[in-house]
mmCIF file of C-alpha atoms and ligand atoms in Angstrom:
data_model
loop_
_atom_site.group_PDB
_atom_site.id
_atom_site.type_symbol
_atom_site.label_atom_id
_atom_site.label_comp_id
_atom_site.label_asym_id
_atom_site.label_seq_id
_atom_site.Cartn_x
_atom_site.Cartn_y
_atom_site.Cartn_z
ATOM 1 C CA UNK G 33 55.634 41.658 -7.002
ATOM 2 C CA UNK G 34 57.447 43.847 -4.454
ATOM 3 C CA UNK G 35 55.909 45.846 -1.671
ATOM 4 C CA UNK G 36 56.400 49.050 -3.683
ATOM 5 C CA UNK G 37 54.672 47.639 -6.706
ATOM 6 C CA UNK G 38 51.624 46.779 -4.590
ATOM 7 C CA UNK G 39 51.312 49.824 -2.359
ATOM 8 C CA UNK G 40 48.058 51.761 -1.918
ATOM 9 C CA UNK G 41 49.087 54.269 -4.566
ATOM 10 C CA UNK G 42 50.194 51.715 -7.165
ATOM 11 C CA UNK G 43 48.250 50.948 -10.319
ATOM 12 C CA UNK G 44 48.079 47.281 -9.312
ATOM 13 C CA UNK G 45 46.438 48.153 -6.041
ATOM 14 C CA UNK G 46 43.839 50.373 -7.748
ATOM 15 C CA UNK G 47 43.064 47.573 -10.209
ATOM 16 C CA UNK G 48 42.758 45.102 -7.350
ATOM 17 C CA UNK G 49 40.361 47.381 -5.455
ATOM 18 C CA UNK G 50 38.246 47.693 -8.619
ATOM 19 C CA UNK G 51 38.303 43.921 -8.954
ATOM 20 C CA UNK G 52 37.246 43.630 -5.322
ATOM 21 C CA UNK G 53 34.359 46.073 -5.795
ATOM 22 C CA UNK G 54 33.186 44.033 -8.760
ATOM 23 C CA UNK G 55 33.296 40.878 -6.644
ATOM 24 C CA UNK G 56 31.380 42.608 -3.832
ATOM 25 C CA UNK G 57 28.676 43.443 -6.346
ATOM 26 C CA UNK G 58 28.620 39.883 -7.686
ATOM 27 C CA UNK G 59 28.471 38.474 -4.150
ATOM 28 C CA UNK G 60 25.531 40.685 -3.265
ATOM 29 C CA UNK G 61 23.612 39.057 -6.131
ATOM 30 C CA UNK G 62 24.677 35.462 -5.382
ATOM 31 C CA UNK G 63 21.770 33.239 -4.403
ATOM 32 C CA UNK G 64 23.463 29.938 -3.693
ATOM 33 C CA UNK G 65 26.694 28.527 -2.317
ATOM 34 C CA UNK G 66 27.951 27.445 -5.733
ATOM 35 C CA UNK G 67 27.796 30.995 -7.019
ATOM 36 C CA UNK G 68 29.584 32.327 -3.916
ATOM 37 C CA UNK G 69 32.325 29.701 -4.201
ATOM 38 C CA UNK G 70 32.876 30.469 -7.851
ATOM 39 C CA UNK G 71 33.171 34.220 -7.244
ATOM 40 C CA UNK G 72 35.434 33.807 -4.206
ATOM 41 C CA UNK G 73 37.893 31.297 -5.643
ATOM 42 C CA UNK G 74 38.346 33.334 -8.812
ATOM 43 C CA UNK G 75 38.543 36.737 -7.113
ATOM 44 C CA UNK G 76 40.866 35.550 -4.341
ATOM 45 C CA UNK G 77 43.395 34.527 -6.960
ATOM 46 C CA UNK G 78 43.004 37.601 -9.100
ATOM 47 C CA UNK G 79 43.300 40.045 -6.178
ATOM 48 C CA UNK G 80 46.855 39.032 -5.340
ATOM 49 C CA UNK G 81 47.927 37.327 -8.545
ATOM 50 C CA UNK G 82 48.782 34.231 -6.475
ATOM 51 C CA UNK G 83 49.097 30.694 -7.868
ATOM 52 C CA UNK G 84 46.127 29.195 -6.102
ATOM 53 C CA UNK G 85 43.213 29.937 -3.823
ATOM 54 C CA UNK G 86 40.942 27.788 -1.671
ATOM 55 C CA UNK G 87 37.506 28.366 -0.260
ATOM 56 C CA UNK G 88 37.161 26.579 3.056
ATOM 57 C CA UNK G 89 33.961 26.111 5.062
ATOM 58 C CA UNK G 90 33.704 25.139 8.689
ATOM 59 C CA UNK G 91 31.850 21.845 8.965
ATOM 60 C CA UNK G 92 31.436 21.155 12.682
ATOM 61 C CA UNK G 93 34.949 20.488 13.973
ATOM 62 C CA UNK G 94 36.315 19.973 10.459
ATOM 63 C CA UNK G 95 37.599 22.276 7.750
ATOM 64 C CA UNK G 96 35.949 21.449 4.454
ATOM 65 C CA UNK G 97 38.002 22.495 1.437
ATOM 66 C CA UNK G 98 34.913 23.233 -0.646
ATOM 67 C CA UNK G 99 36.478 24.806 -3.695
ATOM 68 C CA UNK G 100 39.768 25.875 -5.224
ATOM 69 C CA UNK G 101 41.299 27.614 -8.204
ATOM 70 C CA UNK G 102 44.981 26.729 -8.550
ATOM 71 C CA UNK G 103 47.742 25.872 -10.988
ATOM 72 C CA UNK G 104 47.714 22.300 -9.611
ATOM 73 C CA UNK G 105 45.177 20.426 -7.509
ATOM 74 C CA UNK G 106 45.197 21.160 -3.775
ATOM 75 C CA UNK G 107 42.654 19.652 -1.350
ATOM 76 C CA UNK G 108 39.257 20.283 -2.960
ATOM 77 C CA UNK G 109 36.565 18.036 -1.428
ATOM 78 C CA UNK G 110 38.695 17.078 1.608
ATOM 79 C CA UNK G 111 37.870 17.582 5.264
ATOM 80 C CA UNK G 112 40.566 18.030 7.909
ATOM 81 C CA UNK G 113 40.232 18.364 11.693
ATOM 82 C CA UNK G 114 40.355 22.029 12.701
ATOM 83 C CA UNK G 115 43.548 21.815 14.798
ATOM 84 C CA UNK G 116 45.536 20.104 12.036
ATOM 85 C CA UNK G 117 45.235 22.616 9.221
ATOM 86 C CA UNK G 118 45.991 26.268 8.769
ATOM 87 C CA UNK G 119 42.412 27.211 7.842
ATOM 88 C CA UNK G 120 41.384 25.660 11.196
ATOM 89 C CA UNK G 121 44.053 27.757 12.920
ATOM 90 C CA UNK G 122 42.740 30.941 11.238
ATOM 91 C CA UNK G 123 39.175 30.127 12.287
ATOM 92 C CA UNK G 124 40.000 29.034 15.842
ATOM 93 C CA UNK G 125 42.251 32.050 16.440
ATOM 94 C CA UNK G 126 40.094 34.456 14.420
ATOM 95 C CA UNK G 127 43.271 35.717 12.825
ATOM 96 C CA UNK G 128 44.881 35.851 9.433
ATOM 97 C CA UNK G 129 47.804 33.492 8.976
ATOM 98 C CA UNK G 130 50.580 35.040 6.868
ATOM 99 C CA UNK G 131 53.244 32.440 6.138
ATOM 100 C CA UNK G 132 56.086 33.335 3.756
ATOM 101 C CA UNK G 133 57.811 29.953 4.210
ATOM 102 C CA UNK G 134 55.469 27.119 5.016
ATOM 103 C CA UNK G 135 58.298 24.702 5.890
ATOM 104 C CA UNK G 136 59.547 27.104 8.555
ATOM 105 C CA UNK G 137 56.179 27.373 10.238
ATOM 106 C CA UNK G 138 55.009 24.867 12.862
ATOM 107 C CA UNK G 139 51.327 25.523 12.259
ATOM 108 C CA UNK G 140 51.610 23.896 8.850
ATOM 109 C CA UNK G 141 51.229 20.114 8.482
ATOM 110 C CA UNK G 142 54.280 19.797 6.238
ATOM 111 C CA UNK G 143 53.506 16.302 4.937
ATOM 112 C CA UNK G 144 50.184 17.473 3.528
ATOM 113 C CA UNK G 145 51.952 20.254 1.646
ATOM 114 C CA UNK G 146 54.888 18.315 0.270
ATOM 115 C CA UNK G 147 53.049 16.937 -2.789
ATOM 116 C CA UNK G 148 51.749 20.440 -3.618
ATOM 117 C CA UNK G 149 53.311 23.453 -5.297
ATOM 118 C CA UNK G 150 52.753 25.647 -2.224
ATOM 119 C CA UNK G 151 55.690 27.532 -0.708
ATOM 120 C CA UNK G 152 53.920 30.513 0.876
ATOM 121 C CA UNK G 153 50.397 31.276 1.903
ATOM 122 C CA UNK G 154 47.887 33.634 3.455
ATOM 123 C CA UNK G 155 44.733 32.320 5.129
ATOM 124 C CA UNK G 156 42.021 34.791 6.141
ATOM 125 C CA UNK G 157 39.029 33.797 8.274
ATOM 126 C CA UNK G 158 35.528 34.478 6.952
ATOM 127 C CA UNK G 159 33.532 36.397 9.602
ATOM 128 C CA UNK G 160 36.234 37.250 12.084
ATOM 129 C CA UNK G 161 34.047 37.392 15.202
ATOM 130 C CA UNK G 162 32.744 33.884 14.764
ATOM 131 C CA UNK G 163 34.419 32.320 11.729
ATOM 132 C CA UNK G 164 32.398 30.164 9.370
ATOM 133 C CA UNK G 165 35.152 29.527 6.876
ATOM 134 C CA UNK G 166 38.399 30.819 5.430
ATOM 135 C CA UNK G 167 39.939 31.929 2.165
ATOM 136 C CA UNK G 168 43.431 30.708 1.299
ATOM 137 C CA UNK G 169 45.990 32.207 -1.089
ATOM 138 C CA UNK G 170 49.012 30.126 -2.148
ATOM 139 C CA UNK G 171 52.222 30.915 -3.962
ATOM 140 C CA UNK G 172 54.516 28.498 -5.775
ATOM 141 C CA UNK G 173 57.517 30.659 -4.812
ATOM 142 C CA UNK G 174 58.446 32.319 -1.554
ATOM 143 C CA UNK G 175 56.210 35.307 -1.087
ATOM 144 C CA UNK G 176 55.807 37.721 1.804
ATOM 145 C CA UNK G 177 52.217 38.933 1.542
ATOM 146 C CA UNK G 178 51.886 42.704 1.766
ATOM 147 C CA UNK G 179 49.532 44.482 4.146
ATOM 148 C CA UNK G 180 47.494 45.570 1.091
ATOM 149 C CA UNK G 181 47.110 42.016 -0.156
ATOM 150 C CA UNK G 182 45.951 40.891 3.271
ATOM 151 C CA UNK G 183 43.563 43.836 3.506
ATOM 152 C CA UNK G 184 42.073 43.004 0.104
ATOM 153 C CA UNK G 185 41.634 39.365 1.048
ATOM 154 C CA UNK G 186 40.097 40.299 4.366
ATOM 155 C CA UNK G 187 37.656 42.640 2.589
ATOM 156 C CA UNK G 188 36.753 39.780 0.239
ATOM 157 C CA UNK G 189 36.226 37.503 3.256
ATOM 158 C CA UNK G 190 33.951 40.092 4.908
ATOM 159 C CA UNK G 191 31.800 40.374 1.765
ATOM 160 C CA UNK G 192 31.763 36.582 1.496
ATOM 161 C CA UNK G 193 30.454 36.341 5.026
ATOM 162 C CA UNK G 194 27.543 38.690 4.185
ATOM 163 C CA UNK G 195 26.859 36.723 0.991
ATOM 164 C CA UNK G 196 26.763 33.449 2.946
ATOM 165 C CA UNK G 197 24.371 34.953 5.483
ATOM 166 C CA UNK G 198 22.171 36.202 2.632
ATOM 167 C CA UNK G 199 22.082 32.718 1.166
ATOM 168 C CA UNK G 200 21.010 31.322 4.499
ATOM 169 C CA UNK G 201 18.240 33.925 4.789
ATOM 170 C CA UNK G 202 17.099 33.290 1.201
ATOM 171 C CA UNK G 203 17.260 29.554 1.810
ATOM 172 C CA UNK G 204 15.134 29.873 4.922
ATOM 173 C CA UNK G 205 12.695 32.142 3.129
ATOM 174 C CA UNK G 206 12.433 29.734 0.212
ATOM 175 C CA UNK G 207 11.970 26.842 2.604
ATOM 176 C CA UNK G 208 9.227 28.759 4.389
ATOM 177 C CA UNK G 209 7.489 29.438 1.073
ATOM 178 C CA UNK G 210 7.833 25.738 0.165
ATOM 179 C CA UNK G 211 6.440 24.702 3.577
ATOM 180 C CA UNK G 212 3.523 27.100 3.257
ATOM 181 C CA UNK G 213 2.770 25.934 -0.284
ATOM 182 C CA UNK G 214 2.834 22.312 0.843
ATOM 183 C CA UNK G 215 0.562 23.110 3.827
ATOM 184 C CA UNK G 216 -1.828 24.935 1.513
ATOM 185 C CA UNK G 217 -1.848 22.010 -0.897
ATOM 186 C CA UNK G 218 -2.560 19.604 1.997
ATOM 187 C CA UNK G 219 -5.388 21.871 3.183
ATOM 188 C CA UNK G 220 -6.796 22.045 -0.345
ATOM 189 C CA UNK G 221 -6.609 18.288 -0.660
ATOM 190 C CA UNK G 222 -8.413 17.958 2.669
ATOM 191 C CA UNK G 223 -11.093 20.398 1.510
ATOM 192 C CA UNK G 224 -11.449 18.526 -1.793
ATOM 193 C CA UNK G 225 -11.694 15.262 0.120
ATOM 194 C CA UNK G 226 -14.217 16.660 2.594
ATOM 195 C CA UNK G 227 -16.309 18.177 -0.179
ATOM 196 C CA UNK G 228 -16.477 14.747 -1.848
ATOM 197 C CA UNK G 229 -16.927 12.621 1.271
ATOM 198 C CA UNK G 230 -20.097 11.661 3.084
ATOM 199 C CA UNK G 231 -19.591 12.377 6.765
ATOM 200 C CA UNK G 232 -21.811 9.595 8.121
ATOM 201 C CA UNK G 233 -20.405 6.701 6.115
ATOM 202 C CA UNK G 234 -17.009 7.927 4.947
ATOM 203 C CA UNK G 235 -18.006 6.922 1.408
ATOM 204 C CA UNK G 236 -18.037 9.353 -1.482
ATOM 205 C CA UNK G 237 -20.958 11.743 -1.450
ATOM 206 C CA UNK G 238 -23.059 12.611 -4.488
ATOM 207 C CA UNK G 239 -20.545 15.185 -5.725
ATOM 208 C CA UNK G 240 -17.657 12.761 -5.272
ATOM 209 C CA UNK G 241 -19.597 10.040 -7.043
ATOM 210 C CA UNK G 242 -20.284 12.189 -10.084
ATOM 211 C CA UNK G 243 -16.655 13.311 -10.250
ATOM 212 C CA UNK G 244 -15.183 9.821 -10.072
ATOM 213 C CA UNK G 245 -17.889 7.881 -11.880
ATOM 214 C CA UNK G 246 -17.903 10.230 -14.898
ATOM 215 C CA UNK G 247 -14.140 9.802 -15.138
ATOM 216 C CA UNK G 248 -14.256 6.027 -14.715
ATOM 217 C CA UNK G 249 -17.019 5.578 -17.290
ATOM 218 C CA UNK G 250 -15.282 7.788 -19.850
ATOM 219 C CA UNK G 251 -12.075 5.832 -19.332
ATOM 220 C CA UNK G 252 -13.939 2.526 -19.633
ATOM 221 C CA UNK G 253 -15.538 3.635 -22.885
ATOM 222 C CA UNK G 254 -12.226 4.675 -24.351
ATOM 223 C CA UNK G 255 -10.738 1.297 -23.452
ATOM 224 C CA UNK G 256 -13.707 -0.785 -24.516
ATOM 225 C CA UNK G 257 -14.311 -1.989 -20.952
ATOM 226 C CA UNK G 258 -17.622 -3.042 -19.533
ATOM 227 C CA UNK G 259 -19.187 -1.044 -16.721
ATOM 228 C CA UNK G 260 -21.875 -1.843 -14.214
ATOM 229 C CA UNK G 261 -23.849 0.707 -12.265
ATOM 230 C CA UNK G 262 -25.890 -0.471 -9.271
ATOM 231 C CA UNK G 263 -28.425 1.524 -7.302
ATOM 232 C CA UNK G 264 -28.976 0.425 -3.675
ATOM 233 C CA UNK G 265 -31.872 1.701 -1.605
ATOM 234 C CA UNK G 266 -32.081 0.774 2.083
ATOM 235 C CA UNK G 267 -35.385 -0.816 3.030
ATOM 236 C CA UNK G 268 -37.416 0.378 6.001
ATOM 237 C CA UNK G 269 -35.296 3.305 7.160
ATOM 238 C CA UNK G 270 -38.304 5.472 7.878
ATOM 239 C CA UNK G 271 -39.753 2.782 10.150
ATOM 240 C CA UNK G 272 -36.455 2.500 12.039
ATOM 241 C CA UNK G 273 -36.229 6.271 12.390
ATOM 242 C CA UNK G 274 -39.778 6.489 13.670
ATOM 243 C CA UNK G 275 -39.549 3.542 16.024
ATOM 244 C CA UNK G 276 -35.959 3.726 17.280
ATOM 245 C CA UNK G 277 -34.848 7.261 16.606
ATOM 246 C CA UNK G 278 -32.762 9.051 14.017
ATOM 247 C CA UNK G 279 -29.449 7.955 15.563
ATOM 248 C CA UNK G 280 -30.374 4.318 15.099
ATOM 249 C CA UNK G 281 -31.405 5.152 11.523
ATOM 250 C CA UNK G 282 -27.947 6.672 11.057
ATOM 251 C CA UNK G 283 -26.320 3.529 12.444
ATOM 252 C CA UNK G 284 -28.337 1.459 9.980
ATOM 253 C CA UNK G 285 -27.152 3.581 7.047
ATOM 254 C CA UNK G 286 -23.556 3.270 8.249
ATOM 255 C CA UNK G 287 -23.929 -0.523 8.581
ATOM 256 C CA UNK G 288 -25.221 -0.844 5.026
ATOM 257 C CA UNK G 289 -22.315 1.327 3.834
ATOM 258 C CA UNK G 290 -19.836 -0.978 5.593
ATOM 259 C CA UNK G 291 -21.363 -4.061 3.994
ATOM 260 C CA UNK G 292 -21.213 -2.460 0.553
ATOM 261 C CA UNK G 293 -17.623 -1.336 0.963
ATOM 262 C CA UNK G 294 -16.429 -4.661 2.332
ATOM 263 C CA UNK G 295 -18.250 -6.706 -0.305
ATOM 264 C CA UNK G 296 -17.174 -4.690 -3.320
ATOM 265 C CA UNK G 297 -13.687 -4.476 -4.787
ATOM 266 C CA UNK G 298 -11.429 -1.632 -3.761
ATOM 267 C CA UNK G 299 -11.466 -0.330 -7.313
ATOM 268 C CA UNK G 300 -15.272 -0.131 -7.346
ATOM 269 C CA UNK G 301 -16.706 3.337 -6.779
ATOM 270 C CA UNK G 302 -19.144 3.300 -3.867
ATOM 271 C CA UNK G 303 -21.074 6.398 -2.831
ATOM 272 C CA UNK G 304 -23.973 7.503 -0.689
ATOM 273 C CA UNK G 305 -25.916 9.633 -3.125
ATOM 274 C CA UNK G 306 -29.010 10.332 -0.997
ATOM 275 C CA UNK G 307 -30.476 9.724 2.484
ATOM 276 C CA UNK G 308 -30.750 5.953 2.156
ATOM 277 C CA UNK G 309 -29.494 5.580 -1.401
ATOM 278 C CA UNK G 310 -26.146 4.292 -2.581
ATOM 279 C CA UNK G 311 -24.602 4.010 -6.037
ATOM 280 C CA UNK G 312 -21.867 1.669 -7.175
ATOM 281 C CA UNK G 313 -19.831 1.791 -10.364
ATOM 282 C CA UNK G 314 -17.766 -1.261 -11.178
ATOM 283 C CA UNK G 315 -15.510 -1.245 -14.228
ATOM 284 C CA UNK G 316 -14.870 -4.673 -15.722
ATOM 285 C CA UNK G 317 -16.999 -6.266 -12.978
ATOM 286 C CA UNK G 318 -16.106 -9.776 -11.861
ATOM 287 C CA UNK G 319 -19.752 -10.843 -12.080
ATOM 288 C CA UNK G 320 -22.914 -9.706 -13.763
ATOM 289 C CA UNK G 321 -25.421 -7.453 -12.015
ATOM 290 C CA UNK G 322 -27.671 -10.295 -10.939
ATOM 291 C CA UNK G 323 -24.865 -12.166 -9.161
ATOM 292 C CA UNK G 324 -23.624 -8.958 -7.584
ATOM 293 C CA UNK G 325 -27.090 -8.204 -6.248
ATOM 294 C CA UNK G 326 -27.400 -11.698 -4.746
ATOM 295 C CA UNK G 327 -24.004 -11.378 -3.148
ATOM 296 C CA UNK G 328 -24.832 -8.007 -1.577
ATOM 297 C CA UNK G 329 -28.173 -9.260 -0.227
ATOM 298 C CA UNK G 330 -26.451 -12.302 1.168
ATOM 299 C CA UNK G 331 -23.836 -10.159 2.918
ATOM 300 C CA UNK G 332 -26.558 -7.961 4.411
ATOM 301 C CA UNK G 333 -28.206 -11.112 5.775
ATOM 302 C CA UNK G 334 -24.898 -12.321 7.156
ATOM 303 C CA UNK G 335 -24.457 -8.952 8.903
ATOM 304 C CA UNK G 336 -27.902 -9.354 10.458
ATOM 305 C CA UNK G 337 -27.057 -12.829 11.689
ATOM 306 C CA UNK G 338 -23.719 -11.739 13.112
ATOM 307 C CA UNK G 339 -24.984 -8.759 15.092
ATOM 308 C CA UNK G 340 -27.536 -8.437 17.809
ATOM 309 C CA UNK G 341 -29.211 -5.285 16.507
ATOM 310 C CA UNK G 342 -32.653 -3.782 16.995
ATOM 311 C CA UNK G 343 -33.009 -3.382 13.225
ATOM 312 C CA UNK G 344 -32.532 -5.573 10.176
ATOM 313 C CA UNK G 345 -30.408 -4.575 7.261
ATOM 314 C CA UNK G 346 -32.131 -4.952 3.916
ATOM 315 C CA UNK G 347 -31.961 -3.187 0.602
ATOM 316 C CA UNK G 348 -33.454 -3.166 -2.851
ATOM 317 C CA UNK G 349 -30.910 -3.213 -5.622
ATOM 318 C CA UNK G 350 -31.176 -2.345 -9.291
ATOM 319 C CA UNK G 351 -28.454 -2.243 -11.906
ATOM 320 C CA UNK G 352 -27.590 -1.464 -15.495
ATOM 321 C CA UNK G 353 -24.689 -2.812 -17.465
ATOM 322 C CA UNK G 354 -23.126 -0.453 -19.923
ATOM 323 C CA UNK G 355 -21.116 -1.684 -22.875
ATOM 324 C CA UNK G 356 -18.375 0.365 -24.394
ATOM 325 C CA UNK G 357 -20.453 1.086 -27.459
ATOM 326 C CA UNK G 358 -23.202 2.644 -25.401
ATOM 327 C CA UNK G 359 -23.263 6.371 -25.096
ATOM 328 C CA UNK G 360 -25.635 6.690 -22.133
ATOM 329 C CA UNK G 361 -24.759 9.509 -19.761
ATOM 330 C CA UNK G 362 -24.146 8.866 -16.104
ATOM 331 C CA UNK G 363 -27.555 10.355 -15.280
ATOM 332 C CA UNK G 364 -29.229 7.997 -17.759
ATOM 333 C CA UNK G 365 -27.440 5.031 -16.227
ATOM 334 C CA UNK G 366 -28.457 6.100 -12.714
ATOM 335 C CA UNK G 367 -32.052 6.512 -13.851
ATOM 336 C CA UNK G 368 -32.029 3.056 -15.417
ATOM 337 C CA UNK G 369 -30.588 1.461 -12.282
ATOM 338 C CA UNK G 370 -33.050 3.385 -10.097
ATOM 339 C CA UNK G 371 -36.019 2.097 -12.122
ATOM 340 C CA UNK G 372 -34.604 -1.405 -11.928
ATOM 341 C CA UNK G 373 -34.173 -0.977 -8.150
ATOM 342 C CA UNK G 374 -37.757 0.201 -7.822
ATOM 343 C CA UNK G 375 -38.978 -2.919 -9.613
ATOM 344 C CA UNK G 376 -36.891 -5.007 -7.226
ATOM 345 C CA UNK G 377 -38.331 -3.169 -4.212
ATOM 346 C CA UNK G 378 -41.870 -3.741 -5.507
ATOM 347 C CA UNK G 379 -41.220 -7.405 -6.121
ATOM 348 C CA UNK G 380 -39.756 -7.814 -2.617
ATOM 349 C CA UNK G 381 -42.738 -6.017 -1.053
ATOM 350 C CA UNK G 382 -45.133 -8.269 -2.960
ATOM 351 C CA UNK G 383 -43.165 -11.346 -1.964
ATOM 352 C CA UNK G 384 -43.538 -10.306 1.665
ATOM 353 C CA UNK G 385 -47.333 -10.036 1.194
ATOM 354 C CA UNK G 386 -47.724 -13.623 0.053
HETATM 355 N N1 GTP I 968 -31.535 8.438 10.194
HETATM 356 C C1 GTP I 968 -31.509 9.025 9.011
HETATM 357 N N2 GTP I 968 -32.578 9.043 8.233
HETATM 358 C C2 GTP I 968 -32.524 9.637 7.029
HETATM 359 C C3 GTP I 968 -31.356 10.225 6.562
HETATM 360 N N3 GTP I 968 -31.603 10.741 5.334
HETATM 361 C C4 GTP I 968 -32.865 10.454 5.048
HETATM 362 N N4 GTP I 968 -33.441 9.791 6.072
HETATM 363 C C5 GTP I 968 -34.803 9.298 6.214
HETATM 364 O O1 GTP I 968 -34.883 8.095 5.499
HETATM 365 C C6 GTP I 968 -36.232 7.915 5.173
HETATM 366 C C7 GTP I 968 -36.325 7.386 3.790
HETATM 367 O O2 GTP I 968 -37.646 7.141 3.554
HETATM 368 P P1 GTP I 968 -38.112 6.256 2.390
HETATM 369 O O3 GTP I 968 -37.586 6.811 1.096
HETATM 370 O O4 GTP I 968 -39.620 6.088 2.518
HETATM 371 O O5 GTP I 968 -37.377 4.910 2.575
HETATM 372 P P2 GTP I 968 -37.692 3.715 3.520
HETATM 373 O O6 GTP I 968 -38.223 4.123 4.811
HETATM 374 O O7 GTP I 968 -36.393 2.984 3.560
HETATM 375 O O8 GTP I 968 -38.750 2.977 2.715
HETATM 376 P P3 GTP I 968 -38.538 1.949 1.564
HETATM 377 O O9 GTP I 968 -37.424 2.441 0.754
HETATM 378 O O10 GTP I 968 -39.814 1.928 0.796
HETATM 379 O O11 GTP I 968 -38.228 0.677 2.213
HETATM 380 C C8 GTP I 968 -36.934 9.237 5.371
HETATM 381 O O12 GTP I 968 -37.746 9.162 6.496
HETATM 382 C C9 GTP I 968 -35.808 10.205 5.605
HETATM 383 O O13 GTP I 968 -36.150 11.220 6.521
HETATM 384 C C10 GTP I 968 -30.225 10.204 7.398
HETATM 385 O O14 GTP I 968 -29.142 10.705 7.070
HETATM 386 N N5 GTP I 968 -30.340 9.593 8.596
#
């Protein structure tokens, strides 16, 4: 195409400006780098009718040939040091490189061009004041780019720069929304955890127990697994409170909780469901209720022997074992274990009398 054919009053130029306006519109709607690259590589070629275009991004001190649209492959995916390639020159000098004969120009690394079809090129920087990339146009024959072609490419580069900034802003906004959502989710999790946790012992509280135990029992029933529910009531807390103070009573509760947690399996659900009352749900328990009770009492005794405390840990323990076929509700199971515990407490009190 000659200069006359591509002058401001020519039909080609009008078409190219229309094409550019379309691209500007598309770029204003682009939301990610892929979309921008696609628009730029296609438009850059169509604006001048050249044989190839590249979309280059600055990557530190390298030029990254991010994308291309050409009659034969160029350098897509490659990175070159800024001073060794023409896109680097355009960015470092903040100027457009117009090169009608690449083999007559010292800025061109001739060896890199020899395997390619390129004979002439134009390279415009994206964001002239502080370039972040460049757009290349290549011709397979000798071509002296016209002022109009360069102007069109520069206008495309300016719109590309705004599109890239938009993407960055959108990206940051999206990231901020993601961060906030994650923080909210963490806060919600914390609230859920706090609302299900007993502050004194760190075990589940009554609400947490119901939530997890209901789930575990339903699951056990579906799978035909056996379940055991134990009710543990600390002995003599009132006496300790009255004689040694509420703080000591608290310490006693926390000690019992520690013994329960360390004696039971990690998968067992352990909760403080009242002042001095604990509930345990064990699915597929390793032992029957009687053995479990003996083990817990033994561990409480061991804790007493190991520590020089002003109080003794003791508890009454009742339990119920629920088979898969049973349809007792959690409340019914708790009631059964509580009654069993009460019988145990009575028996222990009587044993102390004799
Ligand atoms: N320190 C302390 N005491 C509590 C807490 N919650 C409840 N209590 C007290 O625990 C005592 C429980 O009394 P009881 O049900 O008679 O139990 P007990 O003193 O262990 O008596 P037995 O179960 O018959 O051995 C009451 O005095 C409650 O005020 C708590 O969080 N901390």
